[in-house]
Amino acid sequence: MAVDPNASDSDMTALLKRMQRAVRSSQTVLTRTPCAHSRPEDYFECPNEGTKTCSECKLVLYCSRLCQERHWKLHKKVHKDALVDSQWKPAWEKEGRPPSWTSRSPEEFDPKTSGSSLWGNMPAIDVLNFVRNKDLMKSTSLNVLFAASGDLRNAIKTVNALPDTFQGELTITLNDRDPFVSLRNIMLLRLLGADGDPRRAADAALHHWYSVLLPRQYHTEILALLSEMGLKLLEDQPSGADGYKLGVLSSLQVIMGAGSYLRGLTAAFCAQDKYTAADAKAELNGIRFDPSRRDLHDKSYSRLEPPHRLSIQKFRECGLVLPFGASTAHFDTPNYMLFSPSGKWSIGDGERPLFGWNIEDIVASGRAHGLTRYDLYGSLYFHVSELLCDFAKRLSRFRIKFIVLNEDAVDLATNIQRGDLKDVGIPATARFDRIDVSNIMDANYVGVEKVIGAWGPLLRRARTSALLGYFMNWAMGDKSKPKTEDMDELKRSGRTSPQPSQLDPMAWMTWMTDIMNDFPAYTDTSKAFDRYLVEHKVTSSLRQARLKLRQEHTVLPHRLCVPIDAQKTVKPGPLLSEESWYLQAQLGGFTWNERFVEIVCADP
């Protein structure tokens, strides 16, 4: 929706209010699993809860045998899908050829794998962790900064973990160099902080976050918010700071100067080209079902249980985070927050919304709402809906100030120390109780030296403060030889498929790929990681900044799927039950090489 610069403020304000009222209509928010019987052609949906699971696909639920019989004509297509077949094999095995990903150039050069990081690829974390950092309760104010925030999941998990007895003020600064990421975070915070039903706000925010199409009411709401921001762009604001109320007690400050990319992107969205739901789906399918990507998707399906393959495939096809059998007829409008202003898909093909949350928690939430463990995106719907609803309520219970910026992470640290942001409320004296730098310390991003040099001086000199980060790609250059005892432990676990004959080279290649994917979970990577840190001058960088590595973590574990208080040598694989191993290893989006660090003051 374009903003008319000639319209009076009163006219535009009235229009925006009418648009916002228009979306407070009867949009249904799911609280339990719906009966799957529907007829999209005449907008019929059974109003009852689904309680009886289809014994074949294990994905949809019906309220009665009658509804199941009436829906069979549509549902039988699911049963005939090749992915449900227990004998399903990857295309390269069936066709007797090497998989395409063994010979293609690295993925980073494939444009279909690139895009904005809108969903995150690691489970959400609580960066404060009051349970293990009780002295934080003594603070009257806490200052948390996400230097390369990505989406809102870590901020949401942190806010939702605040103790009910916390009486202080929490400031959360969210910075990301990608203006699209920052704009989305602004829109989601405003949706969640709006007056009205928090459950409905959570539903709207979830679909804007993850779903390719939206109900028209939700689309109208985001247009109203974008138009309001567009109006502010027309005003002369040298400081570049806009403020918004969130809930009863919280607030949002958006910082974007005259030349900000965020400012330009907001203006582009306000005047963007029109594209239809059909255009959006065609664009999505052109990315997700490009023939060159088939082997990579088959690779991810190769060790999944058939219903899980089908669950993921359906999301790839329709792009909606909903229970498998839920009606989708009212999702008829493109989600502007997942496409560029010209209608181009903005996310790499390999990303999944599931990767941003703990998969075991997702499945548990689904079961609590009546789903089976197989309906992954239905479970994600209920899991994230509950988190967002709780978050929306907490905006009225706690005093939380959000600040959103769009700068390079190192430049932001420099600008703060130089006093360039004092006019927008971030003085040169600002210090932070938590600084989360995500994975930008990886050598292929910013690197250890630059990150510590930039952000170390901004860490509050207190024993409760910490700079947090993780390394994803450090193992790529590791020359360590696999230990025989580690490989033997993996094989003894029974978690590897039987070794096929080398006379069947395609099956053998699949088996070897699986082994190499699992092996790091059974390997103590601590010594190799320590060598990596030494090679990248972490010791001298920390000494210069008067910082040190915390050996006994109190915020994050050293590795994924191990306890926070576990030693850095602990291996995740042997700790996991069979169910946990399957969910984390086959449905999680990580490599098992990820390692977390906590950096603290050497002399607080």
Coordinates of C-alpha atoms in Angstrom, one line a residue:
M1 CA 0.0 0.0 0.0
A2 CA 1.6 3.3 -1.1
V3 CA 1.6 6.2 1.3
D4 CA 0.1 9.4 -0.1
P5 CA 2.5 12.3 0.9
N6 CA -0.3 14.8 0.3
A7 CA -2.8 13.2 2.7
S8 CA -3.3 15.1 6.0
D9 CA -2.1 13.4 9.2
S10 CA -5.7 13.2 10.5
D11 CA -6.8 11.5 7.3
M12 CA -4.0 9.0 7.4
T13 CA -4.4 8.3 11.1
A14 CA -8.1 7.6 10.5
L15 CA -7.3 5.3 7.6
L16 CA -4.8 3.3 9.7
K17 CA -7.2 2.9 12.5
R18 CA -9.9 1.6 10.1
M19 CA -7.4 -0.9 8.7
Q20 CA -6.4 -2.1 12.2
R21 CA -10.1 -2.5 13.2
A22 CA -10.8 -4.4 10.0
V23 CA -8.4 -7.2 11.1
R24 CA -10.1 -7.8 14.5
S25 CA -12.6 -10.0 12.8
S26 CA -13.4 -13.6 13.3
Q27 CA -10.1 -15.2 12.4
T28 CA -10.1 -18.6 14.1
V29 CA -7.1 -19.3 16.3
L30 CA -6.4 -23.0 16.9
T31 CA -6.1 -24.3 20.5
R32 CA -6.7 -28.0 19.8
T33 CA -6.2 -30.2 16.7
P34 CA -9.1 -29.7 14.3
C35 CA -11.0 -32.5 12.6
A36 CA -9.4 -32.9 9.1
H37 CA -12.8 -33.2 7.3
S38 CA -13.1 -30.2 5.1
R39 CA -14.3 -29.3 1.6
P40 CA -12.1 -26.4 0.3
E41 CA -14.3 -25.8 -2.7
D42 CA -17.3 -24.6 -0.6
Y43 CA -15.3 -23.5 2.5
F44 CA -16.7 -26.2 4.7
E45 CA -14.7 -27.2 7.8
C46 CA -15.9 -29.6 10.5
P47 CA -16.0 -27.6 13.7
N48 CA -15.1 -30.5 16.0
E49 CA -11.8 -31.4 17.6
G50 CA -9.9 -34.3 15.9
T51 CA -9.5 -37.1 18.4
K52 CA -9.1 -40.3 16.2
T53 CA -5.8 -40.7 14.3
C54 CA -5.7 -42.1 10.8
S55 CA -4.1 -45.5 11.4
E56 CA -2.3 -45.4 8.0
C57 CA -0.6 -42.0 7.7
K58 CA -0.6 -41.2 11.4
L59 CA -0.8 -37.5 10.6
V60 CA -4.5 -36.5 10.4
L61 CA -7.2 -36.7 13.0
Y62 CA -11.0 -36.9 12.8
C63 CA -13.8 -36.4 15.2
S64 CA -15.7 -39.5 14.0
R65 CA -15.7 -42.4 11.6
L66 CA -18.3 -40.6 9.5
C67 CA -16.0 -37.6 9.0
Q68 CA -13.1 -39.9 8.1
E69 CA -15.2 -41.7 5.5
R70 CA -16.5 -38.4 4.0
H71 CA -13.0 -37.1 3.7
W72 CA -11.5 -40.2 2.2
K73 CA -11.7 -39.0 -1.4
L74 CA -9.3 -36.2 -0.6
H75 CA -7.2 -38.0 2.0
K76 CA -6.4 -41.1 0.0
K77 CA -3.9 -39.0 -2.0
V78 CA -1.8 -38.9 1.1
H79 CA -1.8 -42.7 1.4
K80 CA -0.6 -43.0 -2.2
D81 CA 2.3 -40.7 -1.8
A82 CA 5.6 -42.5 -2.6
L83 CA 7.2 -41.0 0.5
V84 CA 4.9 -43.0 2.8
D85 CA 6.3 -46.3 1.3
S86 CA 8.6 -48.0 3.8
Q87 CA 10.7 -49.2 0.8
W88 CA 11.3 -45.6 -0.4
K89 CA 14.9 -44.9 -1.5
P90 CA 16.7 -41.7 -2.6
A91 CA 16.6 -41.0 -6.3
W92 CA 20.3 -41.6 -6.8
E93 CA 20.0 -45.2 -5.4
K94 CA 17.0 -46.0 -7.6
E95 CA 18.7 -44.6 -10.7
G96 CA 22.1 -46.1 -9.9
R97 CA 24.1 -42.9 -10.1
P98 CA 26.2 -40.8 -7.7
P99 CA 24.2 -38.2 -5.8
S100 CA 24.5 -34.7 -7.3
W101 CA 25.8 -33.2 -4.1
T102 CA 29.1 -35.2 -4.3
S103 CA 30.3 -33.5 -7.4
R104 CA 28.7 -30.0 -7.4
S105 CA 30.5 -26.9 -6.3
P106 CA 30.1 -25.8 -2.6
E107 CA 26.5 -24.9 -1.6
E108 CA 27.5 -21.3 -0.8
F109 CA 27.8 -20.7 -4.6
D110 CA 24.3 -22.1 -5.3
P111 CA 21.9 -19.1 -5.3
K112 CA 19.1 -21.4 -4.1
T113 CA 20.9 -21.9 -0.8
S114 CA 21.5 -18.2 -0.2
G115 CA 19.1 -15.6 1.2
S116 CA 18.3 -13.8 4.5
S117 CA 18.5 -15.7 7.7
L118 CA 14.9 -15.2 8.7
W119 CA 14.3 -18.4 10.7
G120 CA 17.5 -19.3 12.4
N121 CA 19.4 -22.6 12.3
M122 CA 20.1 -23.3 16.0
P123 CA 17.6 -24.0 18.9
A124 CA 16.6 -20.9 20.8
I125 CA 18.5 -20.0 23.9
D126 CA 17.9 -18.1 27.1
V127 CA 20.9 -15.8 27.4
L128 CA 20.3 -14.8 31.0
N129 CA 19.5 -18.1 32.7
F130 CA 18.4 -16.9 36.1
V131 CA 18.3 -20.4 37.4
R132 CA 22.1 -20.7 37.3
N133 CA 22.8 -17.0 37.6
K134 CA 20.8 -16.0 40.7
D135 CA 22.8 -12.9 41.4
L136 CA 21.2 -11.3 38.4
M137 CA 18.1 -10.9 40.6
K138 CA 20.0 -8.2 42.6
S139 CA 20.1 -6.0 39.5
T140 CA 17.5 -3.2 39.1
S141 CA 18.3 -3.1 35.4
L142 CA 19.7 -5.5 32.9
N143 CA 21.2 -4.7 29.5
V144 CA 21.3 -7.4 26.9
L145 CA 22.6 -7.0 23.3
F146 CA 22.3 -9.3 20.4
A147 CA 25.0 -8.1 18.0
A148 CA 23.9 -10.3 15.1
S149 CA 20.4 -11.2 16.3
G150 CA 18.8 -13.0 13.4
D151 CA 15.1 -13.6 14.3
L152 CA 13.4 -13.0 17.6
R153 CA 13.6 -16.6 19.0
N154 CA 16.5 -15.9 21.5
A155 CA 14.9 -12.7 22.8
I156 CA 11.5 -14.5 23.2
K157 CA 13.0 -17.4 25.1
T158 CA 15.0 -15.0 27.3
V159 CA 11.9 -12.9 28.1
N160 CA 9.7 -16.0 28.7
A161 CA 12.3 -17.3 31.3
L162 CA 12.3 -14.1 33.4
P163 CA 11.3 -15.1 37.0
D164 CA 8.0 -13.9 38.1
T165 CA 9.7 -12.1 41.0
F166 CA 12.0 -10.0 38.7
Q167 CA 11.2 -6.4 39.4
G168 CA 13.9 -4.7 37.4
E169 CA 14.0 -3.2 33.9
L170 CA 15.3 -5.2 31.0
T171 CA 16.7 -3.5 27.9
I172 CA 17.2 -5.8 24.8
T173 CA 19.1 -4.4 21.9
L174 CA 18.6 -6.3 18.6
N175 CA 21.0 -5.6 15.9
D176 CA 21.4 -7.3 12.5
R177 CA 23.2 -6.1 9.4
D178 CA 20.4 -7.4 7.2
P179 CA 17.6 -4.8 7.0
F180 CA 15.0 -7.4 6.1
V181 CA 15.8 -9.2 9.4
S182 CA 15.5 -6.0 11.4
L183 CA 12.2 -5.0 9.6
R184 CA 10.7 -8.3 10.3
N185 CA 11.7 -8.1 14.0
I186 CA 10.1 -4.7 14.3
M187 CA 6.8 -5.9 12.7
L188 CA 6.6 -9.0 14.9
L189 CA 7.3 -7.0 18.1
R190 CA 4.5 -4.6 17.1
L191 CA 2.1 -7.4 16.4
L192 CA 2.8 -9.0 19.7
G193 CA 2.7 -5.7 21.6
A194 CA -0.7 -4.6 20.1
D195 CA -3.8 -4.1 22.3
G196 CA -6.2 -7.1 22.2
D197 CA -6.2 -10.8 22.6
P198 CA -2.6 -12.1 23.0
R199 CA -3.5 -15.5 21.6
R200 CA -4.7 -13.9 18.4
A201 CA -1.6 -11.7 18.3
A202 CA 0.5 -14.8 18.7
D203 CA -1.3 -16.5 15.8
A204 CA -0.7 -13.5 13.5
A205 CA 2.9 -13.2 14.5
L206 CA 3.6 -16.9 13.9
H207 CA 2.2 -16.9 10.4
H208 CA 4.0 -13.7 9.5
W209 CA 7.2 -15.3 10.8
Y210 CA 6.8 -18.7 9.0
S211 CA 3.9 -19.1 6.6
V212 CA 4.1 -18.3 2.9
L213 CA 0.5 -17.3 2.7
L214 CA -1.7 -15.4 5.2
P215 CA -5.4 -14.9 5.9
R216 CA -6.3 -11.5 4.3
Q217 CA -7.0 -10.0 7.8
Y218 CA -3.4 -10.6 8.8
H219 CA -2.1 -9.1 5.6
T220 CA -4.2 -6.0 6.1
E221 CA -2.7 -5.6 9.6
I222 CA 0.9 -5.7 8.4
L223 CA 0.0 -3.2 5.7
A224 CA -1.3 -0.9 8.4
L225 CA 1.9 -1.2 10.4
L226 CA 4.1 -0.7 7.3
S227 CA 2.1 2.3 6.3
E228 CA 2.5 3.8 9.8
M229 CA 6.3 3.4 9.5
G230 CA 6.2 4.9 6.0
L231 CA 4.4 8.0 7.4
K232 CA 7.2 8.4 9.9
L233 CA 9.8 8.3 7.1
L234 CA 8.2 11.4 5.7
E235 CA 8.8 13.3 8.9
D236 CA 12.0 15.1 9.5
Q237 CA 13.7 13.1 12.3
P238 CA 17.5 13.8 12.3
S239 CA 18.0 11.4 15.2
G240 CA 16.4 8.5 13.3
A241 CA 14.7 7.2 16.4
D242 CA 11.0 6.1 16.4
G243 CA 9.2 4.9 19.5
Y244 CA 6.2 2.5 19.9
K245 CA 4.4 1.2 22.9
L246 CA 4.3 -2.6 23.5
G247 CA 1.7 -3.9 25.8
V248 CA 1.2 -2.0 29.1
L249 CA 4.7 -1.7 30.4
S250 CA 7.1 -2.3 27.5
S251 CA 8.3 -0.3 24.5
L252 CA 10.1 -0.5 21.2
Q253 CA 12.7 2.0 19.8
V254 CA 13.6 1.8 16.2
I255 CA 16.9 3.5 15.2
M256 CA 17.4 4.2 11.5
G257 CA 19.2 7.3 10.2
A258 CA 18.6 9.1 7.0
G259 CA 20.8 6.8 4.9
S260 CA 19.8 3.6 6.7
Y261 CA 19.2 0.5 4.6
L262 CA 16.3 -0.3 7.0
R263 CA 14.7 3.1 6.1
G264 CA 15.1 2.4 2.4
L265 CA 13.6 -1.1 2.7
T266 CA 10.6 0.1 4.7
A267 CA 9.9 2.7 2.0
A268 CA 10.2 0.0 -0.7
F269 CA 7.7 -2.3 1.1
C270 CA 5.3 0.6 1.4
A271 CA 5.3 1.1 -2.4
Q272 CA 6.0 -2.5 -3.5
D273 CA 4.7 -4.3 -6.6
K274 CA 1.5 -6.3 -6.2
Y275 CA 1.9 -10.0 -6.5
T276 CA -0.7 -12.7 -5.9
A277 CA -0.9 -15.9 -3.9
A278 CA -0.4 -17.8 -7.1
D279 CA 2.7 -15.8 -7.9
A280 CA 4.1 -16.4 -4.4
K281 CA 3.5 -20.2 -4.6
A282 CA 5.0 -20.3 -8.1
E283 CA 8.1 -18.5 -6.8
L284 CA 8.4 -20.8 -3.8
N285 CA 8.0 -24.0 -5.9
G286 CA 10.6 -22.8 -8.4
I287 CA 13.1 -22.7 -5.5
R288 CA 12.1 -25.8 -3.5
F289 CA 11.4 -28.1 -6.3
D290 CA 14.1 -27.2 -8.7
P291 CA 15.4 -30.5 -10.1
S292 CA 19.0 -29.7 -9.1
R293 CA 17.9 -29.8 -5.4
R294 CA 16.2 -33.2 -5.5
D295 CA 19.2 -35.2 -4.2
L296 CA 19.8 -32.8 -1.3
H297 CA 16.2 -33.2 -0.2
D298 CA 16.3 -36.9 -0.6
K299 CA 19.5 -37.0 1.5
S300 CA 17.6 -35.3 4.3
Y301 CA 14.7 -37.8 3.9
S302 CA 16.8 -40.9 3.7
R303 CA 16.8 -41.7 7.5
L304 CA 13.3 -40.4 8.4
E305 CA 10.3 -42.4 9.3
P306 CA 7.7 -42.2 6.4
P307 CA 5.2 -39.9 8.2
H308 CA 8.0 -37.5 9.0
R309 CA 9.0 -37.4 5.3
L310 CA 5.5 -36.6 4.4
S311 CA 5.1 -33.9 7.1
I312 CA 8.2 -32.1 5.8
Q313 CA 7.2 -32.5 2.2
K314 CA 3.8 -30.9 2.8
F315 CA 5.4 -27.9 4.3
R316 CA 7.7 -27.6 1.3
E317 CA 4.7 -27.7 -0.9
C318 CA 2.2 -25.4 0.9
G319 CA 4.5 -23.4 3.1
L320 CA 2.0 -23.1 6.0
V321 CA 2.8 -23.8 9.7
L322 CA -0.4 -25.6 10.7
P323 CA -1.6 -29.1 11.7
F324 CA -1.4 -31.5 8.8
G325 CA -5.2 -31.8 8.5
A326 CA -6.1 -28.2 9.1
S327 CA -8.1 -26.2 6.5
T328 CA -6.0 -23.7 4.5
A329 CA -8.7 -22.2 2.4
H330 CA -8.5 -18.8 4.1
F331 CA -4.8 -18.5 3.6
D332 CA -5.1 -16.6 0.3
T333 CA -2.7 -13.7 0.5
P334 CA 1.1 -13.6 0.1
N335 CA 3.2 -13.0 3.2
Y336 CA 5.2 -9.8 2.4
M337 CA 7.6 -10.7 5.3
L338 CA 9.0 -13.7 3.4
F339 CA 9.4 -12.2 0.0
S340 CA 11.3 -9.2 -1.4
P341 CA 9.3 -6.1 -2.4
S342 CA 9.3 -7.4 -5.9
G343 CA 8.0 -10.8 -4.9
K344 CA 11.2 -12.9 -4.8
W345 CA 11.6 -15.7 -2.2
S346 CA 14.0 -14.4 0.5
I347 CA 15.2 -17.6 2.3
G348 CA 17.7 -20.3 1.3
D349 CA 16.1 -23.6 0.3
G350 CA 17.9 -25.6 3.1
E351 CA 16.3 -23.7 5.9
R352 CA 13.4 -25.0 8.0
P353 CA 11.4 -23.3 10.8
L354 CA 11.9 -26.5 12.9
F355 CA 15.7 -25.7 13.2
G356 CA 15.1 -22.7 15.4
W357 CA 13.6 -24.6 18.3
N358 CA 14.4 -27.7 20.3
I359 CA 12.7 -30.5 18.3
E360 CA 11.9 -32.5 21.4
D361 CA 10.1 -29.6 22.9
I362 CA 8.2 -29.1 19.6
V363 CA 7.0 -32.8 19.6
A364 CA 6.0 -32.5 23.3
S365 CA 3.9 -29.4 22.6
G366 CA 2.1 -31.2 19.7
R367 CA 1.3 -34.2 21.9
A368 CA -0.1 -31.9 24.6
H369 CA -2.5 -30.5 22.0
G370 CA -3.6 -33.9 20.7
L371 CA -1.2 -34.5 17.8
T372 CA 0.9 -37.5 17.1
R373 CA 4.7 -37.2 17.1
Y374 CA 4.6 -37.3 13.3
D375 CA 2.9 -34.0 12.7
L376 CA 6.0 -31.8 12.9
Y377 CA 4.6 -28.5 11.6
G378 CA 1.3 -28.9 13.5
S379 CA 3.4 -29.4 16.7
L380 CA 5.5 -26.4 15.7
Y381 CA 2.4 -24.4 15.4
F382 CA 1.2 -25.1 18.9
H383 CA 4.7 -24.8 20.4
V384 CA 5.5 -21.4 19.0
S385 CA 1.9 -20.1 19.5
E386 CA 2.2 -20.8 23.2
L387 CA 5.6 -19.2 23.4
L388 CA 4.4 -16.1 21.6
C389 CA 1.3 -15.8 23.6
D390 CA 3.3 -16.0 26.8
F391 CA 5.7 -13.4 25.4
A392 CA 2.8 -11.0 24.5
K393 CA 1.4 -11.2 28.0
R394 CA 4.8 -10.6 29.6
L395 CA 5.1 -7.3 27.7
S396 CA 2.4 -6.0 30.1
R397 CA 3.9 -7.7 33.2
F398 CA 7.5 -6.7 32.9
R399 CA 9.3 -3.5 32.0
I400 CA 11.1 -4.3 28.8
K401 CA 12.6 -1.9 26.3
F402 CA 13.5 -3.2 22.9
I403 CA 15.9 -1.3 20.7
V404 CA 16.2 -2.4 17.0
L405 CA 19.2 -1.4 14.8
N406 CA 20.5 -2.3 11.4
E407 CA 24.3 -2.0 11.4
D408 CA 27.3 -4.1 10.9
A409 CA 28.2 -5.8 14.2
V410 CA 31.7 -4.4 14.5
D411 CA 30.6 -0.9 13.2
L412 CA 27.9 -0.8 15.9
A413 CA 30.4 -1.5 18.7
T414 CA 32.7 1.3 17.3
N415 CA 29.8 3.7 17.0
I416 CA 28.7 3.1 20.6
Q417 CA 32.2 3.6 22.0
R418 CA 32.6 6.8 19.9
G419 CA 29.3 8.2 21.3
D420 CA 27.6 8.3 17.9
L421 CA 24.4 6.9 19.3
K422 CA 24.1 9.1 22.4
D423 CA 21.3 11.1 20.9
V424 CA 19.1 8.0 20.5
G425 CA 19.7 6.8 24.0
I426 CA 22.8 4.6 23.8
P427 CA 25.7 6.6 25.3
A428 CA 29.4 5.9 25.0
T429 CA 29.3 4.7 28.6
A430 CA 26.7 1.9 27.8
R431 CA 27.8 -1.5 29.1
F432 CA 26.0 -4.8 28.7
D433 CA 25.3 -7.7 31.1
R434 CA 25.0 -10.1 28.1
I435 CA 26.4 -9.7 24.6
D436 CA 25.4 -12.5 22.3
V437 CA 27.5 -12.5 19.1
S438 CA 25.9 -15.6 17.6
N439 CA 28.4 -17.3 15.3
I440 CA 30.2 -14.3 13.9
M441 CA 33.4 -15.3 15.6
D442 CA 33.7 -18.1 13.0
A443 CA 36.7 -17.4 10.8
N444 CA 34.6 -17.3 7.7
Y445 CA 32.5 -14.4 9.2
V446 CA 34.1 -11.7 11.4
G447 CA 36.6 -13.8 13.3
V448 CA 37.6 -14.0 17.0
E449 CA 40.1 -11.1 17.1
K450 CA 37.7 -8.5 15.6
V451 CA 34.7 -9.6 17.7
I452 CA 36.5 -9.6 21.0
G453 CA 38.3 -6.4 20.2
A454 CA 35.1 -4.7 19.3
W455 CA 32.7 -6.0 21.9
G456 CA 35.0 -6.9 24.8
P457 CA 35.2 -3.3 26.1
L458 CA 31.4 -3.0 26.1
L459 CA 30.9 -5.9 28.5
R460 CA 30.0 -4.8 32.0
R461 CA 32.9 -5.3 34.5
A462 CA 30.9 -7.7 36.8
R463 CA 31.2 -11.4 37.6
T464 CA 27.6 -11.9 36.4
S465 CA 28.3 -10.5 32.9
A466 CA 29.2 -12.7 29.9
L467 CA 29.8 -12.5 26.2
L468 CA 28.2 -15.5 24.5
G469 CA 28.9 -17.1 21.1
Y470 CA 29.2 -20.3 19.2
F471 CA 31.3 -21.7 16.4
M472 CA 29.7 -23.7 13.6
N473 CA 32.4 -24.0 10.9
W474 CA 35.6 -24.4 13.0
A475 CA 35.9 -28.1 12.2
M476 CA 36.2 -27.6 8.5
G477 CA 39.9 -27.2 8.7
D478 CA 40.5 -29.7 11.5
K479 CA 43.2 -32.2 10.5
S480 CA 42.5 -34.6 13.4
K481 CA 42.2 -38.3 12.4
P482 CA 39.1 -40.1 13.7
K483 CA 39.7 -42.3 16.7
T484 CA 38.9 -45.9 16.2
E485 CA 37.4 -46.2 19.7
D486 CA 34.9 -43.4 18.8
M487 CA 33.9 -45.1 15.6
D488 CA 33.5 -48.4 17.5
E489 CA 31.3 -46.7 20.1
L490 CA 29.0 -45.3 17.4
K491 CA 28.7 -48.7 15.8
R492 CA 28.0 -50.4 19.1
S493 CA 25.2 -47.9 19.8
G494 CA 23.1 -49.7 17.1
R495 CA 22.3 -46.3 15.6
T496 CA 23.9 -47.0 12.3
S497 CA 22.1 -48.9 9.6
P498 CA 23.7 -52.3 8.6
Q499 CA 26.7 -51.8 6.4
P500 CA 25.8 -52.7 2.8
S501 CA 27.9 -54.5 0.3
Q502 CA 30.5 -52.4 -1.5
L503 CA 29.2 -54.2 -4.6
D504 CA 26.2 -51.8 -4.3
P505 CA 28.2 -48.5 -4.5
M506 CA 25.1 -46.2 -4.3
A507 CA 23.8 -47.8 -1.1
W508 CA 27.3 -47.9 0.3
M509 CA 27.7 -44.1 -0.4
T510 CA 24.4 -43.4 1.4
W511 CA 25.6 -45.5 4.4
M512 CA 29.0 -43.7 4.6
T513 CA 27.2 -40.3 4.4
D514 CA 25.1 -41.3 7.4
I515 CA 28.1 -42.5 9.4
M516 CA 30.0 -39.2 8.8
N517 CA 27.0 -37.2 9.8
D518 CA 26.7 -39.0 13.1
F519 CA 30.3 -39.5 14.0
P520 CA 30.9 -36.0 15.5
A521 CA 28.2 -36.7 18.2
Y522 CA 30.4 -39.6 19.4
T523 CA 33.7 -37.6 19.3
D524 CA 35.3 -35.5 22.0
T525 CA 36.1 -32.4 20.0
S526 CA 37.4 -30.3 22.9
K527 CA 41.2 -30.6 22.2
A528 CA 40.7 -29.9 18.5
F529 CA 38.6 -26.9 19.3
D530 CA 41.2 -25.6 21.8
R531 CA 43.8 -25.8 19.0
Y532 CA 41.5 -23.9 16.7
L533 CA 41.1 -21.1 19.3
V534 CA 44.9 -20.9 19.8
E535 CA 45.5 -20.7 16.0
H536 CA 43.0 -17.8 15.9
K537 CA 44.7 -15.9 18.6
V538 CA 41.9 -16.1 21.2
T539 CA 44.3 -16.0 24.1
S540 CA 46.0 -12.8 23.2
S541 CA 42.7 -11.2 22.2
L542 CA 41.2 -12.1 25.5
R543 CA 44.2 -10.9 27.5
Q544 CA 44.2 -7.6 25.8
A545 CA 40.5 -7.1 26.6
R546 CA 41.0 -8.3 30.2
L547 CA 38.7 -11.2 29.5
K548 CA 38.9 -15.0 29.8
L549 CA 37.1 -18.2 28.7
R550 CA 34.7 -19.5 31.4
Q551 CA 35.5 -23.2 31.8
E552 CA 32.4 -24.1 33.8
H553 CA 29.5 -22.7 31.9
T554 CA 26.4 -21.2 33.6
V555 CA 24.4 -20.0 30.6
L556 CA 24.9 -22.4 27.7
P557 CA 26.3 -25.9 27.4
H558 CA 29.7 -26.5 25.7
R559 CA 27.9 -28.5 23.1
L560 CA 24.3 -29.2 21.9
C561 CA 22.3 -31.8 23.7
V562 CA 24.6 -32.0 26.8
P563 CA 23.8 -30.5 30.3
I564 CA 25.0 -26.9 31.0
D565 CA 27.2 -28.1 33.8
A566 CA 28.8 -30.9 31.7
Q567 CA 32.6 -30.8 31.2
K568 CA 33.8 -29.6 27.8
T569 CA 34.9 -33.2 27.0
V570 CA 31.5 -34.7 27.2
K571 CA 30.1 -36.2 24.0
P572 CA 26.3 -35.8 23.2
G573 CA 25.6 -39.0 21.4
P574 CA 26.0 -41.5 24.3
L575 CA 23.8 -39.3 26.5
L576 CA 20.7 -39.4 24.3
S577 CA 17.9 -42.0 24.5
E578 CA 16.8 -43.7 21.3
E579 CA 13.9 -41.3 20.8
S580 CA 16.0 -38.2 21.6
W581 CA 18.7 -39.4 19.2
Y582 CA 16.3 -39.9 16.3
L583 CA 14.6 -36.5 16.8
Q584 CA 17.8 -34.5 17.3
A585 CA 20.1 -36.3 14.8
Q586 CA 17.6 -36.8 12.0
L587 CA 15.3 -33.8 12.4
G588 CA 17.6 -31.2 14.0
G589 CA 19.5 -28.9 11.7
F590 CA 23.0 -29.1 13.2
T591 CA 26.2 -30.9 12.5
W592 CA 27.3 -32.0 16.1
N593 CA 30.5 -29.9 15.6
E594 CA 28.9 -26.7 17.1
R595 CA 30.6 -25.5 20.3
F596 CA 29.6 -22.7 22.6
V597 CA 31.8 -20.3 24.5
E598 CA 31.2 -18.0 27.5
I599 CA 33.6 -15.1 27.8
V600 CA 33.8 -13.3 31.1
C601 CA 35.8 -10.6 32.8
A602 CA 39.2 -11.6 34.1
D603 CA 39.1 -9.0 36.8
P604 CA 35.5 -7.9 37.5

